[in-house]
mmCIF file of C-alpha atoms in Angstrom:
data_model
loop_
_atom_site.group_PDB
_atom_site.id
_atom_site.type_symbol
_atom_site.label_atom_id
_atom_site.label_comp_id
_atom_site.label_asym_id
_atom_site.label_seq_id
_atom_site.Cartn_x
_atom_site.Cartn_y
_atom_site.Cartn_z
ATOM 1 C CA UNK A 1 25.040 203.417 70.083
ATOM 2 C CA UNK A 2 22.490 200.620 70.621
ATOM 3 C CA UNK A 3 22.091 200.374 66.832
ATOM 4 C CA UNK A 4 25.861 199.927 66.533
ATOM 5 C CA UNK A 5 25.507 197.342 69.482
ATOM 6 C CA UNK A 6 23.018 195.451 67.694
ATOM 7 C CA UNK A 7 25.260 195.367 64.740
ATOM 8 C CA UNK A 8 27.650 193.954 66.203
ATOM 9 C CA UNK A 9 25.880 191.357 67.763
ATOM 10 C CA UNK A 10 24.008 190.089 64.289
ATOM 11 C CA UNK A 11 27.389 189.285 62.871
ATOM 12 C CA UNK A 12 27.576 186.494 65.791
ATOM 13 C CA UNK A 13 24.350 184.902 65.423
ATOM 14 C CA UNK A 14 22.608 183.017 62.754
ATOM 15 C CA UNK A 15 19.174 182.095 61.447
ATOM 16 C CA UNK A 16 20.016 178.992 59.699
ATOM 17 C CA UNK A 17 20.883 175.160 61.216
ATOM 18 C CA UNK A 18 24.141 173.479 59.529
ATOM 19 C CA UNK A 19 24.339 169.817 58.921
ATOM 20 C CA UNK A 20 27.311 170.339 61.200
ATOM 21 C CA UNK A 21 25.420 171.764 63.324
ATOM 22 C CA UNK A 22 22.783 169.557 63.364
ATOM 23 C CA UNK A 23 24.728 166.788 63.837
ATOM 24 C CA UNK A 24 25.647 168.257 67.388
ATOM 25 C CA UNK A 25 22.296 168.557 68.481
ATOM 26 C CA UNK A 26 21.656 165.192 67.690
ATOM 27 C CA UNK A 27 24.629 163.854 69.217
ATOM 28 C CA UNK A 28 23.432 165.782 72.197
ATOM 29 C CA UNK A 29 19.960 164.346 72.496
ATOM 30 C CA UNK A 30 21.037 161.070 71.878
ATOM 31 C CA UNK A 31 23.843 161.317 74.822
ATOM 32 C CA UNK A 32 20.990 162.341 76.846
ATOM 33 C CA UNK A 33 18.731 159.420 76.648
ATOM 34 C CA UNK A 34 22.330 156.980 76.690
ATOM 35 C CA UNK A 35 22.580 158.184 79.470
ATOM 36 C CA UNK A 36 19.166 158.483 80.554
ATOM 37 C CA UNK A 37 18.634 155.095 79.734
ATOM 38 C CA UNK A 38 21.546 153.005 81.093
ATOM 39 C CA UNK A 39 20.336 154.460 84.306
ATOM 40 C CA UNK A 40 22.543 157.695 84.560
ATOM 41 C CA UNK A 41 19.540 159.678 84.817
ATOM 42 C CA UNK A 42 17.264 157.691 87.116
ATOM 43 C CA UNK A 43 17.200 158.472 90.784
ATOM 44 C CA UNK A 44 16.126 155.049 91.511
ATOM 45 C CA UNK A 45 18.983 153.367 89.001
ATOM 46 C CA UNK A 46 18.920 149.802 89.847
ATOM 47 C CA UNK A 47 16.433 150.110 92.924
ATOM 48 C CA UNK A 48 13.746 147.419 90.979
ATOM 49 C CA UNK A 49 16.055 145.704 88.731
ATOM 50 C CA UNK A 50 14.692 148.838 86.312
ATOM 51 C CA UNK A 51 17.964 150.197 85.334
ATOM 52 C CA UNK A 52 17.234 153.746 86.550
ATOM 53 C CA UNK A 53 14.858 154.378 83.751
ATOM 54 C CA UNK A 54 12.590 156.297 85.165
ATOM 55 C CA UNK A 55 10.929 158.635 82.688
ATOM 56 C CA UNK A 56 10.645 161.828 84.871
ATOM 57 C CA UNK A 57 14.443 162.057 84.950
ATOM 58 C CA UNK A 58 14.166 163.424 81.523
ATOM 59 C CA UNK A 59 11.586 166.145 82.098
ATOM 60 C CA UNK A 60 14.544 169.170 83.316
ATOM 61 C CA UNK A 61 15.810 167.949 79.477
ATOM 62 C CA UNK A 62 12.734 168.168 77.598
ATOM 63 C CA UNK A 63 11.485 171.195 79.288
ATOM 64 C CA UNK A 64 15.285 172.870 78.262
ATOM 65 C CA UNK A 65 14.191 171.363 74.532
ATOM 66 C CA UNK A 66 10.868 173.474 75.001
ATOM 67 C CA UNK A 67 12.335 176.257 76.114
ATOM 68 C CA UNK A 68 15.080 176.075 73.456
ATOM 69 C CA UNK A 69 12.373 176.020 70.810
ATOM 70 C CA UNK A 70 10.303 178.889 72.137
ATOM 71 C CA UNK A 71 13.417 180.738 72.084
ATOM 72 C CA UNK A 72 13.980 180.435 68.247
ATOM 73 C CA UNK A 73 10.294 181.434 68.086
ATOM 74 C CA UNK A 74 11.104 185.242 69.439
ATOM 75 C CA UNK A 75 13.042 186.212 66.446
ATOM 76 C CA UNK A 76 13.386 189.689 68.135
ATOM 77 C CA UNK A 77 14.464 190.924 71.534
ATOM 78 C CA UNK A 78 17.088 189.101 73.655
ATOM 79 C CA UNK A 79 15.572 185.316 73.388
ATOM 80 C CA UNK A 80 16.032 185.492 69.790
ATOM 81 C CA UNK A 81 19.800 187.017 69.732
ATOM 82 C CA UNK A 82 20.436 184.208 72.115
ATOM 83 C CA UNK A 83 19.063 181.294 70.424
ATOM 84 C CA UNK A 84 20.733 182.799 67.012
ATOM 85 C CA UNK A 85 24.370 182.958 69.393
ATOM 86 C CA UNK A 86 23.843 179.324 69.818
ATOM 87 C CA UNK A 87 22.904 178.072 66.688
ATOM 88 C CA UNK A 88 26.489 180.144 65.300
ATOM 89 C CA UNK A 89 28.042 178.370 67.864
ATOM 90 C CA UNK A 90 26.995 174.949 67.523
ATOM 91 C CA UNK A 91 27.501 175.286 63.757
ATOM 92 C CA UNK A 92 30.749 176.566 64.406
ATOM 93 C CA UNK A 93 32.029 173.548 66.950
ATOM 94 C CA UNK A 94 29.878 171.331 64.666
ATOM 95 C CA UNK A 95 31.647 172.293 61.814
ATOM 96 C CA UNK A 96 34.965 172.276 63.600
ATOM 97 C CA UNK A 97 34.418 168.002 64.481
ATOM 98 C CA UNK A 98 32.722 167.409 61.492
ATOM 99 C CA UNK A 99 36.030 168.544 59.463
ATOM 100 C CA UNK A 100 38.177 167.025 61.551
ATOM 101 C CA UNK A 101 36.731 163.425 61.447
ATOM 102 C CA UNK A 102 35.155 163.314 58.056
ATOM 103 C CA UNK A 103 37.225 165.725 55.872
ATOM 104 C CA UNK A 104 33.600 167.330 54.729
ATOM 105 C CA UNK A 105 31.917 170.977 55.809
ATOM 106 C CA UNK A 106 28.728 171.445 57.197
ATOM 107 C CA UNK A 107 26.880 172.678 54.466
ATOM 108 C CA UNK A 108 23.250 174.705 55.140
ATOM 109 C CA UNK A 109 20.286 172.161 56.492
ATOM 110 C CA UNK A 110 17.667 174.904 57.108
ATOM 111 C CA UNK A 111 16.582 178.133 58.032
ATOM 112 C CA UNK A 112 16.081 177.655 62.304
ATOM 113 C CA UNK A 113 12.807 179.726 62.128
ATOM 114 C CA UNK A 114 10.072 178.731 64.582
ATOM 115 C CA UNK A 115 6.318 179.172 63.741
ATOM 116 C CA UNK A 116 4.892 182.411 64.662
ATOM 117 C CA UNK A 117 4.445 183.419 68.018
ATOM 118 C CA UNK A 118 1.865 185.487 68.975
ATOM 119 C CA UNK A 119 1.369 188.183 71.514
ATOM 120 C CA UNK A 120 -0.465 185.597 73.726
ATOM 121 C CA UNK A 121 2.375 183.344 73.631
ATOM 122 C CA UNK A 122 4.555 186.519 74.534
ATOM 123 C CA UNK A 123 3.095 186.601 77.708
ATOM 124 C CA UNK A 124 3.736 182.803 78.423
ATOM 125 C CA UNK A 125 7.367 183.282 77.456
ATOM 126 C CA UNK A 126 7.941 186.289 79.071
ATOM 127 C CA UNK A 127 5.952 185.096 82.197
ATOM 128 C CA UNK A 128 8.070 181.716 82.010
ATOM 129 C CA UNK A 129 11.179 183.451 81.734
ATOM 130 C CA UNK A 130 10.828 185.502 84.520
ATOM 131 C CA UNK A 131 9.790 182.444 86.745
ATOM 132 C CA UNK A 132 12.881 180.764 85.662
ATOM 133 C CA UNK A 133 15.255 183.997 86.409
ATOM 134 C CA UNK A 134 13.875 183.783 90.154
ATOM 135 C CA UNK A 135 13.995 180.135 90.858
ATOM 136 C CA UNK A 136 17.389 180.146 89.541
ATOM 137 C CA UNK A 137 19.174 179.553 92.960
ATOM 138 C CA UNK A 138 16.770 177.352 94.170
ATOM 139 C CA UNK A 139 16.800 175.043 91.303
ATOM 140 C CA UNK A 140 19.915 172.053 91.466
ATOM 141 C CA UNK A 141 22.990 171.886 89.630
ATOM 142 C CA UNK A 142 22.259 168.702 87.662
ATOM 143 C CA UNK A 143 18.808 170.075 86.835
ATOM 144 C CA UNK A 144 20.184 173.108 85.459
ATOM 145 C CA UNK A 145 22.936 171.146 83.821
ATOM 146 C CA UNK A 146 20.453 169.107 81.689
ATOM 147 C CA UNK A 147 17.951 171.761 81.215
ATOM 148 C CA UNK A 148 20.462 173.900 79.537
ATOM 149 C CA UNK A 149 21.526 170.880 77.555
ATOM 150 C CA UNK A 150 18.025 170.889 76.851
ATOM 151 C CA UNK A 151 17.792 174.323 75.665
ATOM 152 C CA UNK A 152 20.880 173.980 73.129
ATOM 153 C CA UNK A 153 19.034 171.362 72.090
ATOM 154 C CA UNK A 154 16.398 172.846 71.298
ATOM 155 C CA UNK A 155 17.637 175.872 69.802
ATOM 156 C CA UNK A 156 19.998 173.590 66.884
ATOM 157 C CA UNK A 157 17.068 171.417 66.231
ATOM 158 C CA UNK A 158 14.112 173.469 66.068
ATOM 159 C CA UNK A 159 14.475 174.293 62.020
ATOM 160 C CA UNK A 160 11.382 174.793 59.754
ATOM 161 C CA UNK A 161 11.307 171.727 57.925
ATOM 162 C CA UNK A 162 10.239 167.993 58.365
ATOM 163 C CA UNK A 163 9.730 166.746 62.035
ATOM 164 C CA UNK A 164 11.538 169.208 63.762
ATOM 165 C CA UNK A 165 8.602 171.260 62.249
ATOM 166 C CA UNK A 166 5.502 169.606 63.265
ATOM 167 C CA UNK A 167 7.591 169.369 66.999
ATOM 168 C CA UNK A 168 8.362 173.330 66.446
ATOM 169 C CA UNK A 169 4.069 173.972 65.408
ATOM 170 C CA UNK A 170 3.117 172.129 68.591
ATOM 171 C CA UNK A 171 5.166 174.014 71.231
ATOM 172 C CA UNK A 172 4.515 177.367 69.841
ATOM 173 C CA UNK A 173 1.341 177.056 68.813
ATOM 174 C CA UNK A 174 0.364 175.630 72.733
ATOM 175 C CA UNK A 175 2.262 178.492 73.940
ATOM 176 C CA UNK A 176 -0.287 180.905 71.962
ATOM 177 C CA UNK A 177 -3.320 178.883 73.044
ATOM 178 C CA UNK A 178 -2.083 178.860 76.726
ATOM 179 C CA UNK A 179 -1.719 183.095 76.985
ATOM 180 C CA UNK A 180 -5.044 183.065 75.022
ATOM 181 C CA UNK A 181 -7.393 180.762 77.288
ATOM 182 C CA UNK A 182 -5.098 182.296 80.332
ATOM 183 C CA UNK A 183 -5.590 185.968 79.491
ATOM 184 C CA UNK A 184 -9.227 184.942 78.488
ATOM 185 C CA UNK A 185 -9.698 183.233 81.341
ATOM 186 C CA UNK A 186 -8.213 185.390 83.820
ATOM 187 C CA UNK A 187 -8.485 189.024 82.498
ATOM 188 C CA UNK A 188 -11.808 189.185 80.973
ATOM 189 C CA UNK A 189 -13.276 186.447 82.989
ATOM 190 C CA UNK A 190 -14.717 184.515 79.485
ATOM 191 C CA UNK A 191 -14.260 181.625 77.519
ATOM 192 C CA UNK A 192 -12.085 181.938 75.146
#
């Protein structure tokens, strides 16, 4: 039965990025910093003649765009059926508006694979995600709002080549340094 589940599920997800696709997630982080910075964003907007720009507006975002990104990198396990369900959808939708206003298909950018994660940078995610599951409630409605904008985000633009890449290396690859100096630290009591 939970083979058959799984099955089922696979059909719906995807491990590649369309141009389509792609183009969503770009029109969505772009949007984001519009808005950010014509002072949408800003909880001071207009208080110092700044426009509203302050830069720790963005943080629920780019934490969403983290989070996005870490889950590509758990190919397995829930995480990784979600990001896969997003990706499929975006490159559906994407695909979708793309016909529609240029005539043209999304065509296949990249495979969305993340770098490796390790089982140190398990921990962090798992240890993350259950801190996010509890503060749910207590956590706004426009903070959730952009983090999860964030994390679609992150999941359509984390892809294995080019910049998106080096972006991709750098989150997981501090996620596996942070459960190793944390379990090092903490568990054994040495320097890791």
């Amino acid at each position: 039965m939970t083979a058959l589940a799984a099955a089922e599920v696979s059909q719906f997800t995807s491990g590649t990025v369309t141009t389509a696709g792609f183009a969503l997630g770009l029109a969505l982080l772009g949007t984001e910093h519009y808005r950010w910075y014509k002072g949408g964003g800003g909880a001071a907007a207009g208080a110092a003649g700044g426009g509203g720009r302050d830069p720790k507006a963005l943080i629920p975002f780019w934490f969403g765009v983290v989070c996005g990104i870490l889950m590509v990198a758990c190919p397995a396990g829930f995480l990784g059926t979600a990001a896969g369900f997003l990706r499929w959808g975006t490159n559906g939708v994407g695909g979708m508006a793309m016909g529609w206003l240029t005539g043209k298909d999304g065509t296949t950018l990249a495979n969305a694979a993340a770098p490796g994660l390790d089982s140190y940078g398990a921990v962090v995610i798992t240890a993350l995600t259950i801190a996010l599951w509890w503060l749910r409630k207590s956590i706004a409605k426009a903070v959730k709002g952009k983090w999860k904008k964030g994390v679609l985000t992150g999941c359509v633009l984390c892809i294995s080549t080019g910049t998106a890449a080096v972006i991709a290396q750098t989150v997981v690859g501090g996620a596996n340094d942070l459960g190793s100096f944390v379990l090092g630290q903490i568990a054994t009591g040495t320097l890791v």
